[in-house]
Amino acid sequence: MKILNVTEILVIDSSYFSLWNGSKDDFPGVGTTAGVKLHTCFNILSGKLHSFDITAGSTHDRKCFPNLDSLIGKLIISDLGYWDMDLLQQIQKIGGYFLSRIKSRTVVTVTEIIQGKISQKYLGKPLFSIPFKHKRSDILEVMVEKVCTKGTLSCRAVGFWNPYNKCYHWYITNLTAVAQLIYPLYRLRWQIELIFKACKQSLNADCFTTNNSIIIENLLLSSLVAHLASHTILDVVIPQLTKVKQLAISVQRTAKIAVLLGTDFFNFLTNDSEKYELFLIDKIKLFANDIFDPNFRHRNSSLAQLVLLIDGLS
């Protein structure tokens, strides 16, 4: 965290759940007649829930952004569903940090060329008016500015060549960390997608057989609580693992183990006896070698790639 100069790394996103048509009055959907959205913001390193909201599926993600005062000194990573240059300016103004893809139609002006083979003639030009297709060997970095509602936002734009789309993908940030870290940092956003996937596949967040709005909300809350409770497993297992294995811990595998231990968790919670606690801990330890990706030696997780890169730069 020192190399980034932030106190926490937060990742924000939402997930859509289709509902029966009878729920359309309480939860009007998009693409389906009825749907509900779970909006979450997680501390991606500790697993703690920073904020959450449950809304109709038609609600725009931008309306469920965390309170800005809670972001002071923290980095928040978001996708294009939250794209708003005025919002980025507000985050910077209160002392927070942001990292996001840049929406391709956004007009941001290049004010300084920091690295990469970019001609000086493009200073003062819109970023996306510059032909970058032949500069695939470089990481490109420029300073850009955008006139917002309450003044001008000035920050960095870093471009990484995407070999599949054969173009640069651009990321905007006010972090001072070296450009090489920007894309690996952004890849941490994928972890929240894995959390949603685990909640849907293992924790019954996608099993709605009712039109009752209260039951729907409670089912979503229950799956979210179950995910958070699964971190008890990590608290027990992590001390047994090497650093490399810790970096390969799988959210989905953790959720599956939590389901397998459901009865043991229930007995622990409903019985005021030390023996149930010790029994649960012993059962959890049996799964120590099942909680991380077995292919960790051949395929680094996004977190492992970031840590290795930081170690190399230190």
JSON list of C-alpha atoms in Angstrom, two decimals, residues 40-267:
[
{"chain": "A", "resi": 40, "resn": "THR", "atom": "CA", "xyz": [-21.44, -3.54, -3.52]},
{"chain": "A", "resi": 41, "resn": "CYS", "atom": "CA", "xyz": [-18.13, -1.89, -2.72]},
{"chain": "A", "resi": 42, "resn": "PHE", "atom": "CA", "xyz": [-15.45, -4.17, -1.23]},
{"chain": "A", "resi": 43, "resn": "ASN", "atom": "CA", "xyz": [-12.03, -3.64, 0.26]},
{"chain": "A", "resi": 44, "resn": "ILE", "atom": "CA", "xyz": [-10.37, -6.03, -2.15]},
{"chain": "A", "resi": 45, "resn": "LEU", "atom": "CA", "xyz": [-7.42, -6.90, 0.11]},
{"chain": "A", "resi": 46, "resn": "SER", "atom": "CA", "xyz": [-9.22, -7.46, 3.43]},
{"chain": "A", "resi": 47, "resn": "GLY", "atom": "CA", "xyz": [-12.52, -8.69, 1.94]},
{"chain": "A", "resi": 48, "resn": "LYS", "atom": "CA", "xyz": [-14.49, -6.26, 4.13]},
{"chain": "A", "resi": 49, "resn": "LEU", "atom": "CA", "xyz": [-17.70, -4.75, 2.78]},
{"chain": "A", "resi": 50, "resn": "HIS", "atom": "CA", "xyz": [-17.37, -0.98, 2.45]},
{"chain": "A", "resi": 51, "resn": "SER", "atom": "CA", "xyz": [-20.95, -0.27, 1.32]},
{"chain": "A", "resi": 52, "resn": "PHE", "atom": "CA", "xyz": [-23.91, -1.93, -0.40]},
{"chain": "A", "resi": 53, "resn": "ASP", "atom": "CA", "xyz": [-27.40, -1.22, -1.71]},
{"chain": "A", "resi": 54, "resn": "ILE", "atom": "CA", "xyz": [-30.29, -3.20, -3.19]},
{"chain": "A", "resi": 55, "resn": "THR", "atom": "CA", "xyz": [-32.32, -1.49, -5.91]},
{"chain": "A", "resi": 56, "resn": "ALA", "atom": "CA", "xyz": [-34.60, -2.15, -8.85]},
{"chain": "A", "resi": 57, "resn": "GLY", "atom": "CA", "xyz": [-32.77, -3.59, -11.83]},
{"chain": "A", "resi": 58, "resn": "SER", "atom": "CA", "xyz": [-33.44, -0.41, -13.81]},
{"chain": "A", "resi": 59, "resn": "THR", "atom": "CA", "xyz": [-31.41, 1.74, -11.39]},
{"chain": "A", "resi": 60, "resn": "HIS", "atom": "CA", "xyz": [-28.25, 3.25, -12.88]},
{"chain": "A", "resi": 61, "resn": "ASP", "atom": "CA", "xyz": [-25.07, 2.19, -11.08]},
{"chain": "A", "resi": 62, "resn": "ARG", "atom": "CA", "xyz": [-23.94, 5.78, -10.72]},
{"chain": "A", "resi": 63, "resn": "LYS", "atom": "CA", "xyz": [-26.81, 6.46, -8.29]},
{"chain": "A", "resi": 64, "resn": "CYS", "atom": "CA", "xyz": [-25.38, 3.94, -5.80]},
{"chain": "A", "resi": 65, "resn": "PHE", "atom": "CA", "xyz": [-21.85, 5.25, -5.48]},
{"chain": "A", "resi": 66, "resn": "PRO", "atom": "CA", "xyz": [-20.40, 5.31, -1.92]},
{"chain": "A", "resi": 67, "resn": "ASN", "atom": "CA", "xyz": [-20.45, 8.48, 0.16]},
{"chain": "A", "resi": 68, "resn": "LEU", "atom": "CA", "xyz": [-17.50, 10.57, -1.01]},
{"chain": "A", "resi": 69, "resn": "ASP", "atom": "CA", "xyz": [-16.38, 11.40, 2.52]},
{"chain": "A", "resi": 70, "resn": "SER", "atom": "CA", "xyz": [-15.74, 7.66, 3.07]},
{"chain": "A", "resi": 71, "resn": "LEU", "atom": "CA", "xyz": [-13.17, 7.65, 0.24]},
{"chain": "A", "resi": 72, "resn": "ILE", "atom": "CA", "xyz": [-10.59, 10.04, 1.70]},
{"chain": "A", "resi": 73, "resn": "GLY", "atom": "CA", "xyz": [-7.12, 8.54, 1.25]},
{"chain": "A", "resi": 74, "resn": "LYS", "atom": "CA", "xyz": [-8.56, 5.44, -0.49]},
{"chain": "A", "resi": 75, "resn": "LEU", "atom": "CA", "xyz": [-8.34, 4.17, -4.04]},
{"chain": "A", "resi": 76, "resn": "ILE", "atom": "CA", "xyz": [-11.60, 3.19, -5.71]},
{"chain": "A", "resi": 77, "resn": "ILE", "atom": "CA", "xyz": [-11.52, 1.12, -8.90]},
{"chain": "A", "resi": 78, "resn": "SER", "atom": "CA", "xyz": [-14.63, 1.25, -11.09]},
{"chain": "A", "resi": 79, "resn": "ASP", "atom": "CA", "xyz": [-15.78, 0.16, -14.54]},
{"chain": "A", "resi": 80, "resn": "LEU", "atom": "CA", "xyz": [-17.49, 2.26, -17.19]},
{"chain": "A", "resi": 81, "resn": "GLY", "atom": "CA", "xyz": [-20.90, 1.82, -15.54]},
{"chain": "A", "resi": 82, "resn": "TYR", "atom": "CA", "xyz": [-19.81, 4.54, -13.11]},
{"chain": "A", "resi": 83, "resn": "TRP", "atom": "CA", "xyz": [-18.13, 6.77, -15.69]},
{"chain": "A", "resi": 84, "resn": "ASP", "atom": "CA", "xyz": [-18.56, 10.42, -14.74]},
{"chain": "A", "resi": 85, "resn": "MET", "atom": "CA", "xyz": [-15.73, 12.99, -15.02]},
{"chain": "A", "resi": 86, "resn": "ASP", "atom": "CA", "xyz": [-17.47, 15.25, -12.51]},
{"chain": "A", "resi": 87, "resn": "LEU", "atom": "CA", "xyz": [-17.44, 12.36, -10.03]},
{"chain": "A", "resi": 88, "resn": "LEU", "atom": "CA", "xyz": [-13.71, 11.78, -10.59]},
{"chain": "A", "resi": 89, "resn": "GLN", "atom": "CA", "xyz": [-13.06, 15.45, -9.96]},
{"chain": "A", "resi": 90, "resn": "GLN", "atom": "CA", "xyz": [-15.02, 15.29, -6.70]},
{"chain": "A", "resi": 91, "resn": "ILE", "atom": "CA", "xyz": [-13.04, 12.23, -5.55]},
{"chain": "A", "resi": 92, "resn": "GLN", "atom": "CA", "xyz": [-9.78, 14.04, -6.24]},
{"chain": "A", "resi": 93, "resn": "LYS", "atom": "CA", "xyz": [-11.01, 17.18, -4.49]},
{"chain": "A", "resi": 94, "resn": "ILE", "atom": "CA", "xyz": [-11.77, 15.37, -1.21]},
{"chain": "A", "resi": 95, "resn": "GLY", "atom": "CA", "xyz": [-8.41, 13.60, -1.19]},
{"chain": "A", "resi": 96, "resn": "GLY", "atom": "CA", "xyz": [-9.40, 10.26, -2.66]},
{"chain": "A", "resi": 97, "resn": "TYR", "atom": "CA", "xyz": [-7.94, 8.29, -5.56]},
{"chain": "A", "resi": 98, "resn": "PHE", "atom": "CA", "xyz": [-9.60, 6.79, -8.62]},
{"chain": "A", "resi": 99, "resn": "LEU", "atom": "CA", "xyz": [-8.79, 4.30, -11.39]},
{"chain": "A", "resi": 100, "resn": "SER", "atom": "CA", "xyz": [-11.10, 3.64, -14.31]},
{"chain": "A", "resi": 101, "resn": "ARG", "atom": "CA", "xyz": [-11.19, 2.82, -17.99]},
{"chain": "A", "resi": 102, "resn": "ILE", "atom": "CA", "xyz": [-11.78, 5.92, -20.10]},
{"chain": "A", "resi": 103, "resn": "LYS", "atom": "CA", "xyz": [-15.00, 5.98, -22.09]},
{"chain": "A", "resi": 104, "resn": "SER", "atom": "CA", "xyz": [-13.94, 6.08, -25.73]},
{"chain": "A", "resi": 105, "resn": "ARG", "atom": "CA", "xyz": [-16.14, 9.02, -26.70]},
{"chain": "A", "resi": 106, "resn": "THR", "atom": "CA", "xyz": [-14.91, 11.22, -23.86]},
{"chain": "A", "resi": 107, "resn": "VAL", "atom": "CA", "xyz": [-13.07, 14.34, -25.01]},
{"chain": "A", "resi": 108, "resn": "VAL", "atom": "CA", "xyz": [-10.02, 14.79, -22.79]},
{"chain": "A", "resi": 109, "resn": "THR", "atom": "CA", "xyz": [-7.19, 17.06, -23.93]},
{"chain": "A", "resi": 110, "resn": "VAL", "atom": "CA", "xyz": [-3.54, 16.01, -23.83]},
{"chain": "A", "resi": 111, "resn": "THR", "atom": "CA", "xyz": [-1.52, 18.60, -21.88]},
{"chain": "A", "resi": 112, "resn": "GLU", "atom": "CA", "xyz": [1.78, 16.73, -21.37]},
{"chain": "A", "resi": 113, "resn": "ILE", "atom": "CA", "xyz": [3.50, 13.67, -22.82]},
{"chain": "A", "resi": 114, "resn": "ILE", "atom": "CA", "xyz": [5.15, 11.66, -20.03]},
{"chain": "A", "resi": 115, "resn": "GLN", "atom": "CA", "xyz": [6.28, 8.49, -21.84]},
{"chain": "A", "resi": 116, "resn": "GLY", "atom": "CA", "xyz": [5.84, 6.71, -25.14]},
{"chain": "A", "resi": 117, "resn": "LYS", "atom": "CA", "xyz": [6.48, 7.65, -28.75]},
{"chain": "A", "resi": 118, "resn": "ILE", "atom": "CA", "xyz": [3.92, 10.41, -29.12]},
{"chain": "A", "resi": 119, "resn": "SER", "atom": "CA", "xyz": [4.67, 13.47, -31.21]},
{"chain": "A", "resi": 120, "resn": "GLN", "atom": "CA", "xyz": [4.64, 16.86, -29.49]},
{"chain": "A", "resi": 121, "resn": "LYS", "atom": "CA", "xyz": [2.28, 18.06, -32.22]},
{"chain": "A", "resi": 122, "resn": "TYR", "atom": "CA", "xyz": [-0.55, 16.28, -30.41]},
{"chain": "A", "resi": 123, "resn": "LEU", "atom": "CA", "xyz": [-0.32, 18.51, -27.33]},
{"chain": "A", "resi": 124, "resn": "GLY", "atom": "CA", "xyz": [-3.63, 20.31, -26.94]},
{"chain": "A", "resi": 125, "resn": "LYS", "atom": "CA", "xyz": [-5.42, 17.66, -29.02]},
{"chain": "A", "resi": 126, "resn": "PRO", "atom": "CA", "xyz": [-8.16, 15.25, -27.84]},
{"chain": "A", "resi": 127, "resn": "LEU", "atom": "CA", "xyz": [-6.65, 11.97, -26.67]},
{"chain": "A", "resi": 128, "resn": "PHE", "atom": "CA", "xyz": [-8.78, 9.76, -28.92]},
{"chain": "A", "resi": 129, "resn": "SER", "atom": "CA", "xyz": [-7.99, 11.80, -32.03]},
{"chain": "A", "resi": 130, "resn": "ILE", "atom": "CA", "xyz": [-4.36, 10.58, -31.92]},
{"chain": "A", "resi": 131, "resn": "PRO", "atom": "CA", "xyz": [-3.50, 7.54, -34.12]},
{"chain": "A", "resi": 132, "resn": "PHE", "atom": "CA", "xyz": [-1.88, 5.02, -31.77]},
{"chain": "A", "resi": 133, "resn": "LYS", "atom": "CA", "xyz": [-2.22, 1.82, -33.79]},
{"chain": "A", "resi": 134, "resn": "HIS", "atom": "CA", "xyz": [1.48, 1.56, -34.71]},
{"chain": "A", "resi": 135, "resn": "LYS", "atom": "CA", "xyz": [2.86, 2.10, -31.19]},
{"chain": "A", "resi": 136, "resn": "ARG", "atom": "CA", "xyz": [2.02, -1.29, -29.76]},
{"chain": "A", "resi": 137, "resn": "SER", "atom": "CA", "xyz": [5.41, -1.85, -28.05]},
{"chain": "A", "resi": 138, "resn": "ASP", "atom": "CA", "xyz": [5.03, 1.01, -25.60]},
{"chain": "A", "resi": 139, "resn": "ILE", "atom": "CA", "xyz": [3.15, 1.84, -22.44]},
{"chain": "A", "resi": 140, "resn": "LEU", "atom": "CA", "xyz": [1.86, 5.31, -23.22]},
{"chain": "A", "resi": 141, "resn": "GLU", "atom": "CA", "xyz": [1.40, 7.91, -20.51]},
{"chain": "A", "resi": 142, "resn": "VAL", "atom": "CA", "xyz": [0.11, 11.46, -20.80]},
{"chain": "A", "resi": 143, "resn": "MET", "atom": "CA", "xyz": [-1.44, 14.14, -18.66]},
{"chain": "A", "resi": 144, "resn": "VAL", "atom": "CA", "xyz": [-4.96, 15.08, -19.70]},
{"chain": "A", "resi": 145, "resn": "GLU", "atom": "CA", "xyz": [-7.50, 17.62, -18.61]},
{"chain": "A", "resi": 146, "resn": "LYS", "atom": "CA", "xyz": [-11.24, 17.97, -18.84]},
{"chain": "A", "resi": 147, "resn": "VAL", "atom": "CA", "xyz": [-13.42, 20.95, -18.05]},
{"chain": "A", "resi": 148, "resn": "CYS", "atom": "CA", "xyz": [-16.00, 19.73, -15.53]},
{"chain": "A", "resi": 149, "resn": "THR", "atom": "CA", "xyz": [-19.01, 21.34, -13.89]},
{"chain": "A", "resi": 150, "resn": "LYS", "atom": "CA", "xyz": [-16.93, 22.68, -11.00]},
{"chain": "A", "resi": 151, "resn": "GLY", "atom": "CA", "xyz": [-13.60, 23.47, -12.62]},
{"chain": "A", "resi": 152, "resn": "THR", "atom": "CA", "xyz": [-10.99, 21.51, -14.57]},
{"chain": "A", "resi": 153, "resn": "LEU", "atom": "CA", "xyz": [-9.85, 17.96, -13.77]},
{"chain": "A", "resi": 154, "resn": "SER", "atom": "CA", "xyz": [-6.18, 17.29, -14.51]},
{"chain": "A", "resi": 155, "resn": "CYS", "atom": "CA", "xyz": [-4.87, 13.72, -14.16]},
{"chain": "A", "resi": 156, "resn": "ARG", "atom": "CA", "xyz": [-2.95, 10.89, -15.84]},
{"chain": "A", "resi": 157, "resn": "ALA", "atom": "CA", "xyz": [-4.05, 8.70, -18.73]},
{"chain": "A", "resi": 158, "resn": "VAL", "atom": "CA", "xyz": [-2.10, 5.47, -19.27]},
{"chain": "A", "resi": 159, "resn": "GLY", "atom": "CA", "xyz": [-2.47, 3.33, -22.37]},
{"chain": "A", "resi": 160, "resn": "PHE", "atom": "CA", "xyz": [-1.74, -0.40, -22.65]},
{"chain": "A", "resi": 161, "resn": "TRP", "atom": "CA", "xyz": [-1.78, -2.23, -25.99]},
{"chain": "A", "resi": 162, "resn": "ASN", "atom": "CA", "xyz": [-4.54, -4.85, -26.27]},
{"chain": "A", "resi": 163, "resn": "PRO", "atom": "CA", "xyz": [-3.41, -7.53, -28.75]},
{"chain": "A", "resi": 164, "resn": "TYR", "atom": "CA", "xyz": [-6.95, -8.91, -29.21]},
{"chain": "A", "resi": 165, "resn": "ASN", "atom": "CA", "xyz": [-8.61, -5.62, -30.13]},
{"chain": "A", "resi": 166, "resn": "LYS", "atom": "CA", "xyz": [-5.38, -4.32, -31.73]},
{"chain": "A", "resi": 167, "resn": "CYS", "atom": "CA", "xyz": [-5.68, -0.96, -30.03]},
{"chain": "A", "resi": 168, "resn": "TYR", "atom": "CA", "xyz": [-4.73, 0.77, -26.83]},
{"chain": "A", "resi": 169, "resn": "HIS", "atom": "CA", "xyz": [-6.97, 0.52, -23.78]},
{"chain": "A", "resi": 170, "resn": "TRP", "atom": "CA", "xyz": [-6.76, 3.72, -21.77]},
{"chain": "A", "resi": 171, "resn": "TYR", "atom": "CA", "xyz": [-7.03, 4.12, -18.01]},
{"chain": "A", "resi": 172, "resn": "ILE", "atom": "CA", "xyz": [-7.46, 7.35, -16.09]},
{"chain": "A", "resi": 173, "resn": "THR", "atom": "CA", "xyz": [-6.12, 7.88, -12.57]},
{"chain": "A", "resi": 174, "resn": "ASN", "atom": "CA", "xyz": [-4.76, 10.41, -10.11]},
{"chain": "A", "resi": 175, "resn": "LEU", "atom": "CA", "xyz": [-2.41, 7.86, -8.52]},
{"chain": "A", "resi": 176, "resn": "THR", "atom": "CA", "xyz": [1.29, 8.72, -8.53]},
{"chain": "A", "resi": 177, "resn": "ALA", "atom": "CA", "xyz": [2.40, 5.06, -8.84]},
{"chain": "A", "resi": 178, "resn": "VAL", "atom": "CA", "xyz": [4.51, 4.04, -11.83]},
{"chain": "A", "resi": 179, "resn": "ALA", "atom": "CA", "xyz": [2.60, 3.42, -15.06]},
{"chain": "A", "resi": 180, "resn": "GLN", "atom": "CA", "xyz": [3.44, -0.32, -15.09]},
{"chain": "A", "resi": 181, "resn": "LEU", "atom": "CA", "xyz": [1.19, -0.82, -12.05]},
{"chain": "A", "resi": 182, "resn": "ILE", "atom": "CA", "xyz": [-1.94, 0.76, -13.49]},
{"chain": "A", "resi": 183, "resn": "TYR", "atom": "CA", "xyz": [-3.29, -2.12, -15.59]},
{"chain": "A", "resi": 184, "resn": "PRO", "atom": "CA", "xyz": [-2.43, -4.84, -13.00]},
{"chain": "A", "resi": 185, "resn": "LEU", "atom": "CA", "xyz": [-4.23, -2.71, -10.42]},
{"chain": "A", "resi": 186, "resn": "TYR", "atom": "CA", "xyz": [-7.29, -2.38, -12.62]},
{"chain": "A", "resi": 187, "resn": "ARG", "atom": "CA", "xyz": [-7.39, -6.17, -13.08]},
{"chain": "A", "resi": 188, "resn": "LEU", "atom": "CA", "xyz": [-8.17, -6.46, -9.34]},
{"chain": "A", "resi": 189, "resn": "ARG", "atom": "CA", "xyz": [-11.68, -5.29, -10.31]},
{"chain": "A", "resi": 190, "resn": "TRP", "atom": "CA", "xyz": [-12.33, -8.80, -11.60]},
{"chain": "A", "resi": 191, "resn": "GLN", "atom": "CA", "xyz": [-12.32, -10.07, -8.01]},
{"chain": "A", "resi": 192, "resn": "ILE", "atom": "CA", "xyz": [-15.72, -8.50, -7.36]},
{"chain": "A", "resi": 193, "resn": "GLU", "atom": "CA", "xyz": [-17.12, -10.38, -10.37]},
{"chain": "A", "resi": 194, "resn": "LEU", "atom": "CA", "xyz": [-15.88, -13.60, -8.77]},
{"chain": "A", "resi": 195, "resn": "ILE", "atom": "CA", "xyz": [-17.63, -12.64, -5.52]},
{"chain": "A", "resi": 196, "resn": "PHE", "atom": "CA", "xyz": [-20.92, -12.21, -7.38]},
{"chain": "A", "resi": 197, "resn": "LYS", "atom": "CA", "xyz": [-20.37, -15.50, -9.19]},
{"chain": "A", "resi": 198, "resn": "ALA", "atom": "CA", "xyz": [-19.73, -17.29, -5.88]},
{"chain": "A", "resi": 199, "resn": "CYS", "atom": "CA", "xyz": [-22.88, -15.79, -4.36]},
{"chain": "A", "resi": 200, "resn": "LYS", "atom": "CA", "xyz": [-24.96, -16.93, -7.33]},
{"chain": "A", "resi": 201, "resn": "GLN", "atom": "CA", "xyz": [-23.53, -20.39, -7.83]},
{"chain": "A", "resi": 202, "resn": "SER", "atom": "CA", "xyz": [-22.87, -21.50, -4.24]},
{"chain": "A", "resi": 203, "resn": "LEU", "atom": "CA", "xyz": [-24.77, -19.18, -1.87]},
{"chain": "A", "resi": 204, "resn": "ASN", "atom": "CA", "xyz": [-28.23, -19.22, -3.53]},
{"chain": "A", "resi": 205, "resn": "ALA", "atom": "CA", "xyz": [-28.29, -15.55, -4.47]},
{"chain": "A", "resi": 206, "resn": "ASP", "atom": "CA", "xyz": [-29.87, -16.42, -7.82]},
{"chain": "A", "resi": 207, "resn": "CYS", "atom": "CA", "xyz": [-32.75, -18.59, -6.59]},
{"chain": "A", "resi": 208, "resn": "PHE", "atom": "CA", "xyz": [-35.84, -16.37, -6.39]},
{"chain": "A", "resi": 209, "resn": "THR", "atom": "CA", "xyz": [-39.14, -18.28, -6.33]},
{"chain": "A", "resi": 210, "resn": "THR", "atom": "CA", "xyz": [-41.27, -15.43, -4.99]},
{"chain": "A", "resi": 211, "resn": "ASN", "atom": "CA", "xyz": [-42.62, -12.00, -5.91]},
{"chain": "A", "resi": 212, "resn": "ASN", "atom": "CA", "xyz": [-42.48, -10.78, -2.30]},
{"chain": "A", "resi": 213, "resn": "SER", "atom": "CA", "xyz": [-40.09, -7.81, -2.22]},
{"chain": "A", "resi": 214, "resn": "ILE", "atom": "CA", "xyz": [-39.15, -8.36, 1.44]},
{"chain": "A", "resi": 215, "resn": "ILE", "atom": "CA", "xyz": [-38.22, -12.01, 0.82]},
{"chain": "A", "resi": 216, "resn": "ILE", "atom": "CA", "xyz": [-36.23, -11.04, -2.29]},
{"chain": "A", "resi": 217, "resn": "GLU", "atom": "CA", "xyz": [-34.21, -8.45, -0.36]},
{"chain": "A", "resi": 218, "resn": "ASN", "atom": "CA", "xyz": [-33.65, -10.83, 2.55]},
{"chain": "A", "resi": 219, "resn": "LEU", "atom": "CA", "xyz": [-32.42, -13.59, 0.23]},
{"chain": "A", "resi": 220, "resn": "LEU", "atom": "CA", "xyz": [-29.89, -11.21, -1.30]},
{"chain": "A", "resi": 221, "resn": "LEU", "atom": "CA", "xyz": [-28.79, -10.01, 2.13]},
{"chain": "A", "resi": 222, "resn": "SER", "atom": "CA", "xyz": [-28.46, -13.61, 3.33]},
{"chain": "A", "resi": 223, "resn": "SER", "atom": "CA", "xyz": [-26.16, -14.54, 0.46]},
{"chain": "A", "resi": 224, "resn": "LEU", "atom": "CA", "xyz": [-24.06, -11.43, 1.09]},
{"chain": "A", "resi": 225, "resn": "VAL", "atom": "CA", "xyz": [-23.81, -12.25, 4.79]},
{"chain": "A", "resi": 226, "resn": "ALA", "atom": "CA", "xyz": [-22.88, -15.84, 3.92]},
{"chain": "A", "resi": 227, "resn": "HIS", "atom": "CA", "xyz": [-20.07, -14.56, 1.70]},
{"chain": "A", "resi": 228, "resn": "LEU", "atom": "CA", "xyz": [-18.73, -12.34, 4.48]},
{"chain": "A", "resi": 229, "resn": "ALA", "atom": "CA", "xyz": [-19.03, -15.18, 6.99]},
{"chain": "A", "resi": 230, "resn": "SER", "atom": "CA", "xyz": [-16.96, -17.39, 4.72]},
{"chain": "A", "resi": 231, "resn": "HIS", "atom": "CA", "xyz": [-13.98, -15.21, 5.57]},
{"chain": "A", "resi": 232, "resn": "THR", "atom": "CA", "xyz": [-13.93, -17.01, 8.91]},
{"chain": "A", "resi": 233, "resn": "ILE", "atom": "CA", "xyz": [-12.53, -19.90, 6.92]},
{"chain": "A", "resi": 234, "resn": "LEU", "atom": "CA", "xyz": [-9.71, -17.71, 5.63]},
{"chain": "A", "resi": 235, "resn": "ASP", "atom": "CA", "xyz": [-8.87, -16.48, 9.15]},
{"chain": "A", "resi": 236, "resn": "VAL", "atom": "CA", "xyz": [-8.31, -20.10, 10.20]},
{"chain": "A", "resi": 237, "resn": "VAL", "atom": "CA", "xyz": [-6.56, -21.36, 7.07]},
{"chain": "A", "resi": 238, "resn": "ILE", "atom": "CA", "xyz": [-4.29, -18.47, 6.00]},
{"chain": "A", "resi": 239, "resn": "PRO", "atom": "CA", "xyz": [-1.68, -18.99, 8.78]},
{"chain": "A", "resi": 240, "resn": "GLN", "atom": "CA", "xyz": [-1.13, -22.52, 7.41]},
{"chain": "A", "resi": 241, "resn": "LEU", "atom": "CA", "xyz": [-0.43, -21.31, 3.86]},
{"chain": "A", "resi": 242, "resn": "THR", "atom": "CA", "xyz": [2.69, -19.97, 2.21]},
{"chain": "A", "resi": 243, "resn": "LYS", "atom": "CA", "xyz": [2.58, -16.44, 0.79]},
{"chain": "A", "resi": 244, "resn": "VAL", "atom": "CA", "xyz": [2.30, -17.83, -2.75]},
{"chain": "A", "resi": 245, "resn": "LYS", "atom": "CA", "xyz": [-0.73, -19.95, -1.82]},
{"chain": "A", "resi": 246, "resn": "GLN", "atom": "CA", "xyz": [-2.33, -17.05, 0.04]},
{"chain": "A", "resi": 247, "resn": "LEU", "atom": "CA", "xyz": [-2.18, -15.00, -3.16]},
{"chain": "A", "resi": 248, "resn": "ALA", "atom": "CA", "xyz": [-3.93, -17.84, -5.02]},
{"chain": "A", "resi": 249, "resn": "ILE", "atom": "CA", "xyz": [-6.94, -18.11, -2.66]},
{"chain": "A", "resi": 250, "resn": "SER", "atom": "CA", "xyz": [-10.16, -18.56, -4.62]},
{"chain": "A", "resi": 251, "resn": "VAL", "atom": "CA", "xyz": [-13.37, -16.75, -3.61]},
{"chain": "A", "resi": 252, "resn": "GLN", "atom": "CA", "xyz": [-15.45, -19.42, -5.33]},
{"chain": "A", "resi": 253, "resn": "ARG", "atom": "CA", "xyz": [-13.67, -22.31, -3.63]},
{"chain": "A", "resi": 254, "resn": "THR", "atom": "CA", "xyz": [-14.08, -20.58, -0.27]},
{"chain": "A", "resi": 255, "resn": "ALA", "atom": "CA", "xyz": [-17.83, -20.24, -0.85]},
{"chain": "A", "resi": 256, "resn": "LYS", "atom": "CA", "xyz": [-18.15, -23.94, -1.74]},
{"chain": "A", "resi": 257, "resn": "ILE", "atom": "CA", "xyz": [-16.28, -24.95, 1.41]},
{"chain": "A", "resi": 258, "resn": "ALA", "atom": "CA", "xyz": [-18.56, -22.69, 3.48]},
{"chain": "A", "resi": 259, "resn": "VAL", "atom": "CA", "xyz": [-21.56, -24.56, 2.06]},
{"chain": "A", "resi": 260, "resn": "LEU", "atom": "CA", "xyz": [-20.00, -27.93, 2.87]},
{"chain": "A", "resi": 261, "resn": "LEU", "atom": "CA", "xyz": [-19.47, -26.76, 6.45]},
{"chain": "A", "resi": 262, "resn": "GLY", "atom": "CA", "xyz": [-22.95, -25.23, 6.74]},
{"chain": "A", "resi": 263, "resn": "THR", "atom": "CA", "xyz": [-24.14, -27.62, 9.45]},
{"chain": "A", "resi": 264, "resn": "ASP", "atom": "CA", "xyz": [-20.97, -27.07, 11.49]},
{"chain": "A", "resi": 265, "resn": "PHE", "atom": "CA", "xyz": [-21.35, -23.30, 11.24]},
{"chain": "A", "resi": 266, "resn": "PHE", "atom": "CA", "xyz": [-24.98, -23.61, 12.35]},
{"chain": "A", "resi": 267, "resn": "ASN", "atom": "CA", "xyz": [-24.04, -25.74, 15.37]}
]
